[in-house]
Amino acid sequence: MRKLLSFFSIILLLSGCAEESKKQEQTSASITSPNGNLEVHFQLDNNGKPFYLVKKNNTTVIDTSYLGLKFKNHPALIQNFKIAEVTTAEADETWEQPWGEQRVIRDHHKQLHLHLEETTDKPRKLNIIFKVFNDGVGFRYDIPQQEYLKGDLVISDEVTQFKLTNDHKSWWIPADYDSYEYTYSETKLSEIDAQKAGYAQRHDRNITNFHAVNTPITMETEDGFYVSIHEANLTDYAGMTLGVTKNNTLSTELVPWENGDKVRTQAPFVSPWRSIMINDEAKDLVTNYLILNLNEPNKLKNTAYAKPMKYTGIWWEMHLGKSTWGRKDAEGNYTTHGATTENALSYIDFNKKYDIEGLLIEGWNTGWEYWGAQDTIGFFDFITPYDDFDIKKVVNTAKENGIEIIGHHETSGDANNYENRLEKAYQYYEDLGIHAIKTGYAGGLVPKGEFHHGQYMVRHHQKVIETAAKHQLAIDAHEPIKATGLRRTYPNFMTREGVRGMEFNGWADENPPSHTTILPFTRILGGPVDYTPGIFQIDLAEYRDGQAIQSTLANQLALYVILYSPMQMAADLPENYNKYEDAFQFIEEVAVDWETTKVIDAKIGDHITIARKQRDSDNWFVGSVTDEEARNIEISFDFLDENANYKARIYRDAADADFEKNPSAYTIEEMEVNSTTVYKANLARGGGVAISILKQ
Ligand code: NOJ
Ligand code: CA
């Protein structure tokens, strides 16, 4: 990745030159953020147990929290340590994302590297590295190669704690080892209870500890800080969930392998970074790039094929039950198959008319008859089209019209089968000239007993992303491993689900209006989300009795700005878009790749307003959404260039719009605006506003 500024400074402040006697006495070390506001204090207690604290402006944010690892086949690395060496460093560099919500990102941090050694006969070593930024902290374990920790190592427990200072208000989803597809709860830490919150169990789900969460978990502290805990660079390790233990402490609970092992490894190895974002205002969490900065630079030489784009899909019609993924049903009867050549060609016409680059086609390949059947495995081969789908004709017609087909691989959770067929399946798409694939893992995992978020699947997704890069394929993963910023290292891992997305609105309890006002502060802090916005036919009664999306049409448009993804779906059916052509113009014009992002105003769970500047353009796009309450929001356009004129096209709720009573009532107006304009937006209940600001 191109380095914009080359001043990368490493200052070694303390090294092995300190006197031997002094070194042995040292039991603590501290470091502050570059601006001095955040402080990490590390210490060994009387038993040589390591712990840390984090303070912001001298106020404790993380209190005495212990660190360490336990092993199945070795004594734990948790006590009897001395500090053998401490080194510190500072780095300040800027780097550029090939695509993203912010083109140039500054990585300015100080580092504290602790070299711990046991005081036993056969001393083992444990390094802990802290990176302290102005707006957060990352730390990781670094286990070096060493004499007394050789061979296979099985981590049975990571004992990392995050002791909060109070019973904070928090936004969370349960610690389901298999799924992130939940609406968020807002409760105190002590009230985290998956059962009470009504999170239903499904056969392909697994919540073992009701008092635990999947990350990011985001909190508002009594001192007025916003804190979000997550992890970065999850590579060859187990996903981290956090259990609520006594004294407002969140304790790491790693997702296990089938036999209970947590991580299978060998020294040397590093853990993922444990990340703590700390901001004064909720809105600043959204533009906190800690997670990306804790990941390694781009390892791919060519990323040109990983192109941001909008896409339509043969998709929503299956979720509505209008057509099917399979050519036949489980009994062998023909069904209304969605992915026919004819249907695909009509979508291509639609895309061409409205200049939408991508077209996802689900259900094109054989095997869907068995999807969901218990104990049937290996039925997708990923290379055999149904007999009513001429894949070459579809791909070639798309190409002639400048449209990219997005391939689809539903694995049904049978990751083992997918791995075995991966190389061939990717070669097949590469030969066809396809550059992006949506993957999916909807179903209980195979190998049986493994979880979607354990080390098995972390390894699986790594294999997928590396194989995809070899074949110049970008990935949009559904039922994915959680987002931990790996897109920096592998920019072909463009987007993913890992969210209770639009699909639920088609066939389950609908997402409440507040859902999309929480996602930017929780799930999306990990990375881009394939939520699949843009449903214009809000009332779904003609497809499913009583089913209706809990938003207005203007709110659906605002989601293109609010829910960041470099691949952004126009999810509704062409026939529904044709009914609202003037509103569809926003989806046509909205950008998917950004120079910069500014959050104008937000209250988690209530409302959020974001402005983003299109990359390589002077145009801006604004989105604002509210929960079930109507709101008047003032949007200052002071982010615009001074002394320049712009034309704003405003897609807003009509005066009588209401997500329950009148969701499709919208008004479009145009006005001249400049950097002194303050636009007063009236958002309906469950409403929103979407604004294109085009430089004149
Ligand atoms: C679940 C995915 O989230 C959805 O987008 C997809 O259509 C189905 N699985 C079928 O693959
Ligand atoms: Ca899903």
PDB file of N, CA and C in Angstrom, residues 533-578:
ATOM      1  N   PRO A 533     -29.765  -2.861   1.602  1.00  0.00           N
ATOM      2  CA  PRO A 533     -30.845  -1.876   1.771  1.00  0.00           C
ATOM      3  C   PRO A 533     -31.647  -1.657   0.483  1.00  0.00           C
ATOM      4  N   GLY A 534     -32.556  -0.707   0.554  1.00  0.00           N
ATOM      5  CA  GLY A 534     -33.230  -0.226  -0.653  1.00  0.00           C
ATOM      6  C   GLY A 534     -34.512  -0.942  -1.015  1.00  0.00           C
ATOM      7  N   ILE A 535     -35.257  -1.423  -0.029  1.00  0.00           N
ATOM      8  CA  ILE A 535     -36.560  -2.028  -0.355  1.00  0.00           C
ATOM      9  C   ILE A 535     -37.608  -0.910  -0.426  1.00  0.00           C
ATOM     10  N   PHE A 536     -38.215  -0.757  -1.596  1.00  0.00           N
ATOM     11  CA  PHE A 536     -39.208   0.303  -1.806  1.00  0.00           C
ATOM     12  C   PHE A 536     -40.629  -0.190  -1.534  1.00  0.00           C
ATOM     13  N   GLN A 537     -40.871  -1.461  -1.829  1.00  0.00           N
ATOM     14  CA  GLN A 537     -42.196  -2.013  -1.526  1.00  0.00           C
ATOM     15  C   GLN A 537     -42.157  -2.422  -0.059  1.00  0.00           C
ATOM     16  N   ILE A 538     -42.560  -1.471   0.802  1.00  0.00           N
ATOM     17  CA  ILE A 538     -42.366  -1.627   2.246  1.00  0.00           C
ATOM     18  C   ILE A 538     -43.378  -2.615   2.827  1.00  0.00           C
ATOM     19  N   ASP A 539     -44.594  -2.512   2.332  1.00  0.00           N
ATOM     20  CA  ASP A 539     -45.629  -3.422   2.820  1.00  0.00           C
ATOM     21  C   ASP A 539     -45.536  -4.711   2.003  1.00  0.00           C
ATOM     22  N   LEU A 540     -45.274  -5.818   2.675  1.00  0.00           N
ATOM     23  CA  LEU A 540     -45.020  -7.073   1.964  1.00  0.00           C
ATOM     24  C   LEU A 540     -46.206  -8.025   2.023  1.00  0.00           C
ATOM     25  N   ALA A 541     -47.386  -7.466   2.357  1.00  0.00           N
ATOM     26  CA  ALA A 541     -48.566  -8.317   2.556  1.00  0.00           C
ATOM     27  C   ALA A 541     -48.872  -9.168   1.328  1.00  0.00           C
ATOM     28  N   GLU A 542     -48.590  -8.636   0.130  1.00  0.00           N
ATOM     29  CA  GLU A 542     -48.925  -9.427  -1.067  1.00  0.00           C
ATOM     30  C   GLU A 542     -48.056 -10.678  -1.162  1.00  0.00           C
ATOM     31  N   TYR A 543     -46.931 -10.672  -0.464  1.00  0.00           N
ATOM     32  CA  TYR A 543     -46.065 -11.855  -0.469  1.00  0.00           C
ATOM     33  C   TYR A 543     -46.265 -12.689   0.796  1.00  0.00           C
ATOM     34  N   ARG A 544     -46.398 -11.983   1.917  1.00  0.00           N
ATOM     35  CA  ARG A 544     -46.550 -12.678   3.194  1.00  0.00           C
ATOM     36  C   ARG A 544     -47.455 -11.858   4.105  1.00  0.00           C
ATOM     37  N   ASP A 545     -48.490 -12.495   4.540  1.00  0.00           N
ATOM     38  CA  ASP A 545     -49.495 -11.817   5.341  1.00  0.00           C
ATOM     39  C   ASP A 545     -48.873 -11.130   6.559  1.00  0.00           C
ATOM     40  N   GLY A 546     -49.180  -9.856   6.732  1.00  0.00           N
ATOM     41  CA  GLY A 546     -48.757  -9.165   7.946  1.00  0.00           C
ATOM     42  C   GLY A 546     -47.307  -8.711   7.948  1.00  0.00           C
ATOM     43  N   GLN A 547     -46.570  -9.037   6.883  1.00  0.00           N
ATOM     44  CA  GLN A 547     -45.148  -8.693   6.859  1.00  0.00           C
ATOM     45  C   GLN A 547     -44.974  -7.263   6.330  1.00  0.00           C
ATOM     46  N   ALA A 548     -44.245  -6.421   7.039  1.00  0.00           N
ATOM     47  CA  ALA A 548     -44.008  -5.046   6.570  1.00  0.00           C
ATOM     48  C   ALA A 548     -42.706  -4.534   7.160  1.00  0.00           C
ATOM     49  N   ILE A 549     -41.919  -3.859   6.343  1.00  0.00           N
ATOM     50  CA  ILE A 549     -40.634  -3.329   6.816  1.00  0.00           C
ATOM     51  C   ILE A 549     -40.878  -2.138   7.730  1.00  0.00           C
ATOM     52  N   GLN A 550     -40.069  -2.042   8.770  1.00  0.00           N
ATOM     53  CA  GLN A 550     -40.289  -0.998   9.773  1.00  0.00           C
ATOM     54  C   GLN A 550     -39.492   0.255   9.431  1.00  0.00           C
ATOM     55  N   SER A 551     -39.732   0.791   8.251  1.00  0.00           N
ATOM     56  CA  SER A 551     -39.061   2.043   7.893  1.00  0.00           C
ATOM     57  C   SER A 551     -39.855   2.716   6.788  1.00  0.00           C
ATOM     58  N   THR A 552     -39.568   3.989   6.592  1.00  0.00           N
ATOM     59  CA  THR A 552     -40.161   4.661   5.432  1.00  0.00           C
ATOM     60  C   THR A 552     -39.258   4.433   4.225  1.00  0.00           C
ATOM     61  N   LEU A 553     -39.748   4.789   3.069  1.00  0.00           N
ATOM     62  CA  LEU A 553     -38.951   4.632   1.843  1.00  0.00           C
ATOM     63  C   LEU A 553     -37.727   5.566   1.884  1.00  0.00           C
ATOM     64  N   ALA A 554     -37.912   6.781   2.400  1.00  0.00           N
ATOM     65  CA  ALA A 554     -36.775   7.720   2.485  1.00  0.00           C
ATOM     66  C   ALA A 554     -35.697   7.161   3.414  1.00  0.00           C
ATOM     67  N   ASN A 555     -36.106   6.477   4.463  1.00  0.00           N
ATOM     68  CA  ASN A 555     -35.159   5.831   5.379  1.00  0.00           C
ATOM     69  C   ASN A 555     -34.334   4.786   4.630  1.00  0.00           C
ATOM     70  N   GLN A 556     -34.986   4.020   3.772  1.00  0.00           N
ATOM     71  CA  GLN A 556     -34.272   3.009   2.983  1.00  0.00           C
ATOM     72  C   GLN A 556     -33.170   3.659   2.144  1.00  0.00           C
ATOM     73  N   LEU A 557     -33.450   4.842   1.596  1.00  0.00           N
ATOM     74  CA  LEU A 557     -32.436   5.535   0.782  1.00  0.00           C
ATOM     75  C   LEU A 557     -31.271   6.003   1.647  1.00  0.00           C
ATOM     76  N   ALA A 558     -31.593   6.521   2.823  1.00  0.00           N
ATOM     77  CA  ALA A 558     -30.540   7.037   3.710  1.00  0.00           C
ATOM     78  C   ALA A 558     -29.556   5.933   4.110  1.00  0.00           C
ATOM     79  N   LEU A 559     -30.017   4.683   4.112  1.00  0.00           N
ATOM     80  CA  LEU A 559     -29.155   3.575   4.544  1.00  0.00           C
ATOM     81  C   LEU A 559     -27.922   3.415   3.653  1.00  0.00           C
ATOM     82  N   TYR A 560     -28.001   3.893   2.393  1.00  0.00           N
ATOM     83  CA  TYR A 560     -26.832   3.788   1.494  1.00  0.00           C
ATOM     84  C   TYR A 560     -25.652   4.610   2.017  1.00  0.00           C
ATOM     85  N   VAL A 561     -25.973   5.619   2.821  1.00  0.00           N
ATOM     86  CA  VAL A 561     -24.902   6.445   3.400  1.00  0.00           C
ATOM     87  C   VAL A 561     -24.595   5.979   4.832  1.00  0.00           C
ATOM     88  N   ILE A 562     -25.624   5.547   5.529  1.00  0.00           N
ATOM     89  CA  ILE A 562     -25.463   5.205   6.952  1.00  0.00           C
ATOM     90  C   ILE A 562     -24.719   3.890   7.155  1.00  0.00           C
ATOM     91  N   LEU A 563     -25.054   2.873   6.354  1.00  0.00           N
ATOM     92  CA  LEU A 563     -24.497   1.528   6.582  1.00  0.00           C
ATOM     93  C   LEU A 563     -23.389   1.279   5.567  1.00  0.00           C
ATOM     94  N   TYR A 564     -22.154   1.534   5.949  1.00  0.00           N
ATOM     95  CA  TYR A 564     -21.073   1.504   4.962  1.00  0.00           C
ATOM     96  C   TYR A 564     -20.801   0.095   4.411  1.00  0.00           C
ATOM     97  N   SER A 565     -20.757   0.020   3.084  1.00  0.00           N
ATOM     98  CA  SER A 565     -20.293  -1.183   2.394  1.00  0.00           C
ATOM     99  C   SER A 565     -19.788  -0.780   1.019  1.00  0.00           C
ATOM    100  N   PRO A 566     -18.638  -1.317   0.586  1.00  0.00           N
ATOM    101  CA  PRO A 566     -18.162  -1.002  -0.765  1.00  0.00           C
ATOM    102  C   PRO A 566     -18.951  -1.740  -1.841  1.00  0.00           C
ATOM    103  N   MET A 567     -19.692  -2.777  -1.422  1.00  0.00           N
ATOM    104  CA  MET A 567     -20.634  -3.419  -2.341  1.00  0.00           C
ATOM    105  C   MET A 567     -21.990  -3.181  -1.716  1.00  0.00           C
ATOM    106  N   GLN A 568     -22.806  -2.415  -2.405  1.00  0.00           N
ATOM    107  CA  GLN A 568     -24.062  -1.992  -1.791  1.00  0.00           C
ATOM    108  C   GLN A 568     -25.206  -2.453  -2.690  1.00  0.00           C
ATOM    109  N   MET A 569     -26.103  -3.229  -2.112  1.00  0.00           N
ATOM    110  CA  MET A 569     -27.153  -3.819  -2.931  1.00  0.00           C
ATOM    111  C   MET A 569     -28.359  -2.884  -3.108  1.00  0.00           C
ATOM    112  N   ALA A 570     -28.924  -2.894  -4.300  1.00  0.00           N
ATOM    113  CA  ALA A 570     -30.263  -2.340  -4.521  1.00  0.00           C
ATOM    114  C   ALA A 570     -31.153  -3.572  -4.450  1.00  0.00           C
ATOM    115  N   ALA A 571     -31.711  -3.822  -3.262  1.00  0.00           N
ATOM    116  CA  ALA A 571     -32.206  -5.160  -2.951  1.00  0.00           C
ATOM    117  C   ALA A 571     -33.593  -5.486  -3.486  1.00  0.00           C
ATOM    118  N   ASP A 572     -34.373  -4.475  -3.821  1.00  0.00           N
ATOM    119  CA  ASP A 572     -35.770  -4.758  -4.199  1.00  0.00           C
ATOM    120  C   ASP A 572     -35.876  -5.290  -5.643  1.00  0.00           C
ATOM    121  N   LEU A 573     -37.075  -5.686  -6.005  1.00  0.00           N
ATOM    122  CA  LEU A 573     -37.336  -6.221  -7.335  1.00  0.00           C
ATOM    123  C   LEU A 573     -37.407  -5.073  -8.351  1.00  0.00           C
ATOM    124  N   PRO A 574     -36.919  -5.291  -9.573  1.00  0.00           N
ATOM    125  CA  PRO A 574     -37.011  -4.244 -10.600  1.00  0.00           C
ATOM    126  C   PRO A 574     -38.427  -3.687 -10.729  1.00  0.00           C
ATOM    127  N   GLU A 575     -39.433  -4.550 -10.653  1.00  0.00           N
ATOM    128  CA  GLU A 575     -40.815  -4.063 -10.832  1.00  0.00           C
ATOM    129  C   GLU A 575     -41.191  -3.052  -9.739  1.00  0.00           C
ATOM    130  N   ASN A 576     -40.640  -3.218  -8.550  1.00  0.00           N
ATOM    131  CA  ASN A 576     -40.932  -2.247  -7.492  1.00  0.00           C
ATOM    132  C   ASN A 576     -40.160  -0.948  -7.703  1.00  0.00           C
ATOM    133  N   TYR A 577     -38.943  -1.070  -8.209  1.00  0.00           N
ATOM    134  CA  TYR A 577     -38.189   0.148  -8.509  1.00  0.00           C
ATOM    135  C   TYR A 577     -38.851   0.923  -9.647  1.00  0.00           C
ATOM    136  N   ASN A 578     -39.388   0.206 -10.626  1.00  0.00           N
ATOM    137  CA  ASN A 578     -40.028   0.893 -11.748  1.00  0.00           C
ATOM    138  C   ASN A 578     -41.203   1.745 -11.287  1.00  0.00           C
TER     139      ASN A 578
END
